[in-house]
Amino acid sequence: MTAALPVSPPARTPTRLAMGRFLRHRLAVVGLILLGTVVLLVLLGPVFAPFKPDDIDLLARNQGPGARHWLGTDQTGRDVFARTVAAGRVSLMVGLFSTLISVAVGTTLGALAGFFGGWVDNVIMRFVDVVMTFPSIIVLLTLAAIIGPGLDKTIVIIGLLGWPLAARLVRAKLLSVRELEFIAAATALGASDRRILLRHALPNVLDVLVVFFSLGVASAILTEAGLSFLGLGVQPPQASWGNLLSTARELTILEAYPWQWMPAGALILITVLATNFLGDGLRDALDPKSRP
């Protein structure tokens, strides 16, 4: 009989190591589960909701949660569950697309500054410094008041306010990456600056961008909620978590009809916490200096 050959353990690739670090981060796993649950709720909720978000029933005004209206109704008899689910799609869309704008603008400027250095770096970073000196909340409210409220405008405004941090993070990472040996080897082989930047340098900042994106979505959701609460974001009858919360400005609704605003507030809290936990886990998982 021939002896069985020993089975070698699976190769510990960087992806496997990162996945293992992430799965050992308990809060990150909890965050992923919570965020996945919220996403499924807002995507599949309309399939199970017995009413549409804009259906008005004046005979069912201000009803509490029950078998017919699971989370009660608002002042015009609209179903709170249907509106909260629809509002979730809007708020998550604002968080996603506004953060994509921030990442696109910040990565472009940060990559140019960090890779080329010199006067390019000086010009771009001085512009970033000027932008960051303005109080963000004042700029946000001013732009919202000038441009006007609306879903598309809210996405653009939030997206254009978040890019300076992304630019700084990308620049800092590329300043170290461009000194590595494989960049020098690509340069010696005659590769163009464009090819080196796109094919060799930028892939090494993906870890920074993934963490920024996850945390940026949470920040954008909170910003949208604040704008909509003040009446400068998403406008009724289109629902968002922020403008659902704005109904709590009336003392009567705040005290007597908590079901009209508490579900939106709870989902904002859960989504932001879950996204922050996920971002922390991704940061630790993608850090090559972390313990395997």
Tab-separated table of C-alpha atoms in Angstrom:
chain	number	residue	atom	x	y	z
A	1	MET	CA	0.000	0.000	0.000
A	2	THR	CA	1.229	3.430	-0.854
A	3	ALA	CA	1.171	6.096	1.791
A	4	ALA	CA	-1.319	8.876	1.239
A	5	LEU	CA	0.244	12.126	0.230
A	6	PRO	CA	-0.194	14.899	2.771
A	7	VAL	CA	-2.787	17.430	1.764
A	8	SER	CA	-1.355	20.914	1.771
A	9	PRO	CA	-3.493	23.601	3.391
A	10	PRO	CA	-5.096	26.161	1.084
A	11	ALA	CA	-2.849	29.028	0.103
A	12	ARG	CA	-3.181	32.061	2.361
A	13	THR	CA	-3.788	34.628	-0.328
A	14	PRO	CA	-4.264	38.328	0.556
A	15	THR	CA	-7.985	37.947	-0.165
A	16	ARG	CA	-8.310	35.016	2.231
A	17	LEU	CA	-6.354	36.852	4.908
A	18	ALA	CA	-8.519	39.952	4.536
A	19	MET	CA	-11.698	37.865	4.672
A	20	GLY	CA	-10.490	36.139	7.821
A	21	ARG	CA	-9.688	39.446	9.519
A	22	PHE	CA	-13.103	40.790	8.563
A	23	LEU	CA	-14.990	37.749	9.862
A	24	ARG	CA	-13.151	37.991	13.187
A	25	HIS	CA	-14.381	41.582	13.555
A	26	ARG	CA	-17.677	40.839	15.294
A	27	LEU	CA	-19.114	44.331	15.044
A	28	ALA	CA	-18.353	44.413	11.320
A	29	VAL	CA	-20.207	41.140	10.783
A	30	VAL	CA	-23.139	42.455	12.807
A	31	GLY	CA	-23.051	45.646	10.741
A	32	LEU	CA	-23.072	43.681	7.502
A	33	ILE	CA	-26.089	41.651	8.651
A	34	LEU	CA	-27.987	44.751	9.806
A	35	LEU	CA	-27.217	46.691	6.638
A	36	GLY	CA	-28.213	43.738	4.469
A	37	THR	CA	-31.483	43.464	6.373
A	38	VAL	CA	-32.246	47.159	5.857
A	39	VAL	CA	-31.429	46.947	2.140
A	40	LEU	CA	-33.659	43.896	1.710
A	41	LEU	CA	-36.436	45.644	3.614
A	42	VAL	CA	-36.432	48.749	1.430
A	43	LEU	CA	-36.086	46.736	-1.785
A	44	LEU	CA	-38.616	43.999	-1.049
A	45	GLY	CA	-40.919	45.938	1.275
A	46	PRO	CA	-43.170	47.231	-1.522
A	47	VAL	CA	-43.879	43.628	-2.548
A	48	PHE	CA	-45.441	42.900	0.839
A	49	ALA	CA	-46.803	46.343	1.727
A	50	PRO	CA	-50.619	46.332	1.534
A	51	PHE	CA	-50.728	49.991	0.441
A	52	LYS	CA	-48.790	52.324	-1.832
A	53	PRO	CA	-46.843	55.149	-0.167
A	54	ASP	CA	-49.023	57.922	-1.620
A	55	ASP	CA	-52.439	56.306	-1.143
A	56	ILE	CA	-54.592	58.719	0.882
A	57	ASP	CA	-57.425	57.530	3.128
A	58	LEU	CA	-58.923	60.443	5.062
A	59	LEU	CA	-61.067	58.030	7.057
A	60	ALA	CA	-57.927	56.380	8.477
A	61	ARG	CA	-56.062	59.512	9.576
A	62	ASN	CA	-53.608	59.189	12.504
A	63	GLN	CA	-54.438	55.554	13.185
A	64	GLY	CA	-52.030	53.610	15.370
A	65	PRO	CA	-50.232	50.435	14.308
A	66	GLY	CA	-52.553	47.508	13.691
A	67	ALA	CA	-53.386	44.571	11.461
A	68	ARG	CA	-54.468	46.787	8.548
A	69	HIS	CA	-51.762	49.460	8.821
A	70	TRP	CA	-48.714	47.755	10.328
A	71	LEU	CA	-47.024	50.983	11.441
A	72	GLY	CA	-50.133	53.152	11.540
A	73	THR	CA	-51.041	56.091	9.297
A	74	ASP	CA	-50.087	59.759	9.056
A	75	GLN	CA	-52.166	62.932	9.066
A	76	THR	CA	-53.608	62.248	5.619
A	77	GLY	CA	-54.190	58.534	6.122
A	78	ARG	CA	-51.114	57.341	4.223
A	79	ASP	CA	-49.585	54.051	5.352
A	80	VAL	CA	-46.463	54.713	7.440
A	81	PHE	CA	-44.854	51.349	6.631
A	82	ALA	CA	-45.158	51.909	2.868
A	83	ARG	CA	-43.823	55.457	3.167
A	84	THR	CA	-40.926	54.423	5.415
A	85	VAL	CA	-39.863	51.711	2.978
A	86	ALA	CA	-40.125	54.082	0.003
A	87	ALA	CA	-38.225	56.722	1.981
A	88	GLY	CA	-35.459	54.202	2.632
A	89	ARG	CA	-34.876	53.717	-1.084
A	90	VAL	CA	-34.536	57.475	-1.521
A	91	SER	CA	-32.193	57.955	1.450
A	92	LEU	CA	-29.967	55.029	0.473
A	93	MET	CA	-29.857	56.325	-3.102
A	94	VAL	CA	-28.753	59.744	-1.844
A	95	GLY	CA	-26.058	58.144	0.307
A	96	LEU	CA	-24.815	55.906	-2.515
A	97	PHE	CA	-24.729	58.355	-5.409
A	98	SER	CA	-23.515	61.378	-3.465
A	99	THR	CA	-20.610	59.309	-2.113
A	100	LEU	CA	-19.823	58.096	-5.639
A	101	ILE	CA	-19.540	61.741	-6.715
A	102	SER	CA	-17.218	62.473	-3.791
A	103	VAL	CA	-15.064	59.438	-4.601
A	104	ALA	CA	-14.861	60.282	-8.305
A	105	VAL	CA	-13.858	63.920	-7.784
A	106	GLY	CA	-11.595	63.241	-4.804
A	107	THR	CA	-9.816	60.307	-6.438
A	108	THR	CA	-9.150	62.238	-9.635
A	109	LEU	CA	-7.657	65.279	-7.906
A	110	GLY	CA	-5.887	63.292	-5.193
A	111	ALA	CA	-4.324	60.919	-7.727
A	112	LEU	CA	-3.015	63.761	-9.862
A	113	ALA	CA	-1.583	65.533	-6.817
A	114	GLY	CA	0.005	62.470	-5.256
A	115	PHE	CA	1.402	60.895	-8.409
A	116	PHE	CA	2.841	63.907	-10.223
A	117	GLY	CA	3.775	66.051	-7.221
A	118	GLY	CA	5.532	69.379	-7.796
A	119	TRP	CA	3.442	72.321	-8.930
A	120	VAL	CA	0.507	70.037	-9.731
A	121	ASP	CA	0.414	68.894	-6.120
A	122	ASN	CA	0.755	72.460	-4.824
A	123	VAL	CA	-2.063	73.856	-6.949
A	124	ILE	CA	-4.504	71.040	-6.223
A	125	MET	CA	-3.807	70.818	-2.502
A	126	ARG	CA	-4.020	74.578	-1.979
A	127	PHE	CA	-7.427	74.434	-3.654
A	128	VAL	CA	-8.386	71.578	-1.335
A	129	ASP	CA	-7.207	73.617	1.658
A	130	VAL	CA	-9.329	76.576	0.589
A	131	VAL	CA	-12.413	74.397	0.161
A	132	MET	CA	-11.898	72.798	3.587
A	133	THR	CA	-11.665	76.178	5.325
A	134	PHE	CA	-15.329	76.924	4.640
A	135	PRO	CA	-17.731	75.690	7.335
A	136	SER	CA	-19.371	72.719	5.629
A	137	ILE	CA	-22.775	73.152	7.250
A	138	ILE	CA	-22.941	76.826	6.231
A	139	VAL	CA	-21.924	76.009	2.649
A	140	LEU	CA	-24.419	73.158	2.575
A	141	LEU	CA	-27.337	75.272	3.737
A	142	THR	CA	-26.370	78.163	1.443
A	143	LEU	CA	-26.110	75.989	-1.644
A	144	ALA	CA	-29.366	74.231	-0.811
A	145	ALA	CA	-31.119	77.573	-0.409
A	146	ILE	CA	-29.666	78.971	-3.674
A	147	ILE	CA	-30.045	75.906	-5.902
A	148	GLY	CA	-33.313	74.827	-4.332
A	149	PRO	CA	-34.517	71.549	-2.829
A	150	GLY	CA	-34.966	68.291	-4.708
A	151	LEU	CA	-33.574	64.773	-4.873
A	152	ASP	CA	-31.069	65.305	-7.694
A	153	LYS	CA	-29.877	68.625	-6.273
A	154	THR	CA	-29.441	67.118	-2.826
A	155	ILE	CA	-27.266	64.339	-4.262
A	156	VAL	CA	-25.046	66.798	-6.136
A	157	ILE	CA	-24.681	69.199	-3.202
A	158	ILE	CA	-23.720	66.475	-0.718
A	159	GLY	CA	-21.404	64.824	-3.251
A	160	LEU	CA	-19.522	68.039	-4.006
A	161	LEU	CA	-18.938	68.725	-0.314
A	162	GLY	CA	-17.388	65.355	0.519
A	163	TRP	CA	-14.559	65.116	-2.009
A	164	PRO	CA	-11.746	67.036	-0.195
A	165	LEU	CA	-11.250	64.267	2.375
A	166	ALA	CA	-11.142	61.627	-0.380
A	167	ALA	CA	-8.563	63.719	-2.241
A	168	ARG	CA	-6.337	63.961	0.830
A	169	LEU	CA	-6.551	60.224	1.528
A	170	VAL	CA	-5.734	59.238	-2.063
A	171	ARG	CA	-2.872	61.746	-2.272
A	172	ALA	CA	-1.331	60.501	0.975
A	173	LYS	CA	-1.462	56.885	-0.192
A	174	LEU	CA	-0.028	57.647	-3.643
A	175	LEU	CA	2.858	59.637	-2.182
A	176	SER	CA	4.096	56.397	-0.638
A	177	VAL	CA	3.068	54.105	-3.498
A	178	ARG	CA	4.964	56.056	-6.166
A	179	GLU	CA	8.242	55.399	-4.308
A	180	LEU	CA	7.856	51.623	-4.437
A	181	GLU	CA	10.064	49.442	-6.631
A	182	PHE	CA	7.380	48.229	-9.039
A	183	ILE	CA	6.592	51.840	-9.999
A	184	ALA	CA	10.283	52.467	-10.675
A	185	ALA	CA	10.446	49.255	-12.711
A	186	ALA	CA	7.433	50.257	-14.815
A	187	THR	CA	8.999	53.663	-15.427
A	188	ALA	CA	12.303	52.076	-16.455
A	189	LEU	CA	10.458	49.841	-18.938
A	190	GLY	CA	9.057	52.920	-20.634
A	191	ALA	CA	5.457	52.734	-19.471
A	192	SER	CA	3.566	56.001	-19.835
A	193	ASP	CA	2.507	58.020	-16.819
A	194	ARG	CA	-1.129	57.307	-17.647
A	195	ARG	CA	-0.567	53.551	-17.720
A	196	ILE	CA	1.465	53.574	-14.503
A	197	LEU	CA	-1.162	55.640	-12.714
A	198	LEU	CA	-4.178	53.649	-13.892
A	199	ARG	CA	-2.740	50.119	-13.979
A	200	HIS	CA	-0.211	50.137	-11.132
A	201	ALA	CA	-0.703	53.042	-8.716
A	202	LEU	CA	-4.471	53.470	-8.359
A	203	PRO	CA	-5.231	49.779	-7.592
A	204	ASN	CA	-3.130	50.247	-4.444
A	205	VAL	CA	-5.483	52.897	-3.047
A	206	LEU	CA	-8.614	50.761	-3.301
A	207	ASP	CA	-8.422	49.872	0.390
A	208	VAL	CA	-8.543	53.562	1.325
A	209	LEU	CA	-11.430	54.213	-1.060
A	210	VAL	CA	-13.472	51.241	0.166
A	211	VAL	CA	-13.272	52.479	3.755
A	212	PHE	CA	-14.006	56.074	2.735
A	213	PHE	CA	-16.980	54.945	0.682
A	214	SER	CA	-18.544	52.913	3.477
A	215	LEU	CA	-18.180	55.721	6.003
A	216	GLY	CA	-19.158	58.360	3.437
A	217	VAL	CA	-22.500	56.679	2.766
A	218	ALA	CA	-23.381	56.920	6.457
A	219	SER	CA	-22.372	60.582	6.563
A	220	ALA	CA	-24.379	61.372	3.428
A	221	ILE	CA	-27.499	59.707	4.833
A	222	LEU	CA	-27.224	61.839	7.974
A	223	THR	CA	-26.634	64.978	5.909
A	224	GLU	CA	-29.672	64.273	3.741
A	225	ALA	CA	-31.759	63.677	6.848
A	226	GLY	CA	-30.675	67.015	8.271
A	227	LEU	CA	-31.378	68.900	5.039
A	228	SER	CA	-34.769	67.281	4.578
A	229	PHE	CA	-35.636	67.904	8.226
A	230	LEU	CA	-35.012	71.608	7.584
A	231	GLY	CA	-37.055	71.523	4.375
A	232	LEU	CA	-34.041	71.992	2.081
A	233	GLY	CA	-33.605	68.409	0.887
A	234	VAL	CA	-35.997	65.884	-0.615
A	235	GLN	CA	-39.431	67.455	-0.878
A	236	PRO	CA	-42.857	65.922	-0.124
A	237	PRO	CA	-44.791	64.114	-1.407
A	238	GLN	CA	-41.610	62.163	-2.195
A	239	ALA	CA	-40.622	60.545	1.074
A	240	SER	CA	-37.168	60.306	2.605
A	241	TRP	CA	-36.205	59.367	6.129
A	242	GLY	CA	-35.285	62.984	6.752
A	243	ASN	CA	-38.605	64.518	5.759
A	244	LEU	CA	-40.485	61.774	7.624
A	245	LEU	CA	-38.569	62.834	10.706
A	246	SER	CA	-39.469	66.466	10.044
A	247	THR	CA	-43.056	65.741	11.063
A	248	ALA	CA	-41.756	65.505	14.636
A	249	ARG	CA	-41.246	69.286	14.619
A	250	GLU	CA	-44.940	69.525	15.509
A	251	LEU	CA	-45.324	68.938	19.239
A	252	THR	CA	-48.645	67.135	18.761
A	253	ILE	CA	-47.125	64.556	16.417
A	254	LEU	CA	-43.995	64.250	18.545
A	255	GLU	CA	-45.973	63.316	21.632
A	256	ALA	CA	-49.257	61.825	20.412
A	257	TYR	CA	-48.297	60.046	17.163
A	258	PRO	CA	-44.742	58.676	17.632
A	259	TRP	CA	-45.313	55.929	15.031
A	260	GLN	CA	-45.274	58.602	12.311
A	261	TRP	CA	-41.594	59.462	12.856
A	262	MET	CA	-39.976	56.797	15.046
A	263	PRO	CA	-39.606	54.094	12.323
A	264	ALA	CA	-37.654	56.484	10.093
A	265	GLY	CA	-35.476	57.573	13.028
A	266	ALA	CA	-34.809	53.965	14.021
A	267	LEU	CA	-33.808	52.987	10.474
A	268	ILE	CA	-31.454	55.970	10.203
A	269	LEU	CA	-29.828	54.933	13.485
A	270	ILE	CA	-29.501	51.281	12.457
A	271	THR	CA	-28.188	52.093	8.969
A	272	VAL	CA	-25.585	54.598	10.141
A	273	LEU	CA	-24.348	52.361	12.960
A	274	ALA	CA	-24.201	49.331	10.663
A	275	THR	CA	-22.311	51.261	7.998
A	276	ASN	CA	-19.812	52.592	10.539
A	277	PHE	CA	-19.247	49.096	11.956
A	278	LEU	CA	-18.762	47.799	8.411
A	279	GLY	CA	-16.289	50.570	7.625
A	280	ASP	CA	-14.247	49.797	10.741
A	281	GLY	CA	-14.150	46.138	9.811
A	282	LEU	CA	-13.101	46.845	6.246
A	283	ARG	CA	-10.371	49.188	7.461
A	284	ASP	CA	-8.906	46.482	9.696
A	285	ALA	CA	-9.374	43.736	7.087
A	286	LEU	CA	-7.665	45.657	4.302
A	287	ASP	CA	-4.748	46.791	6.466
A	288	PRO	CA	-1.818	44.514	5.562
A	289	LYS	CA	-0.203	45.301	8.924
A	290	SER	CA	-3.086	43.703	10.800
A	291	ARG	CA	-2.511	40.312	12.389
A	292	PRO	CA	-3.573	37.394	10.123
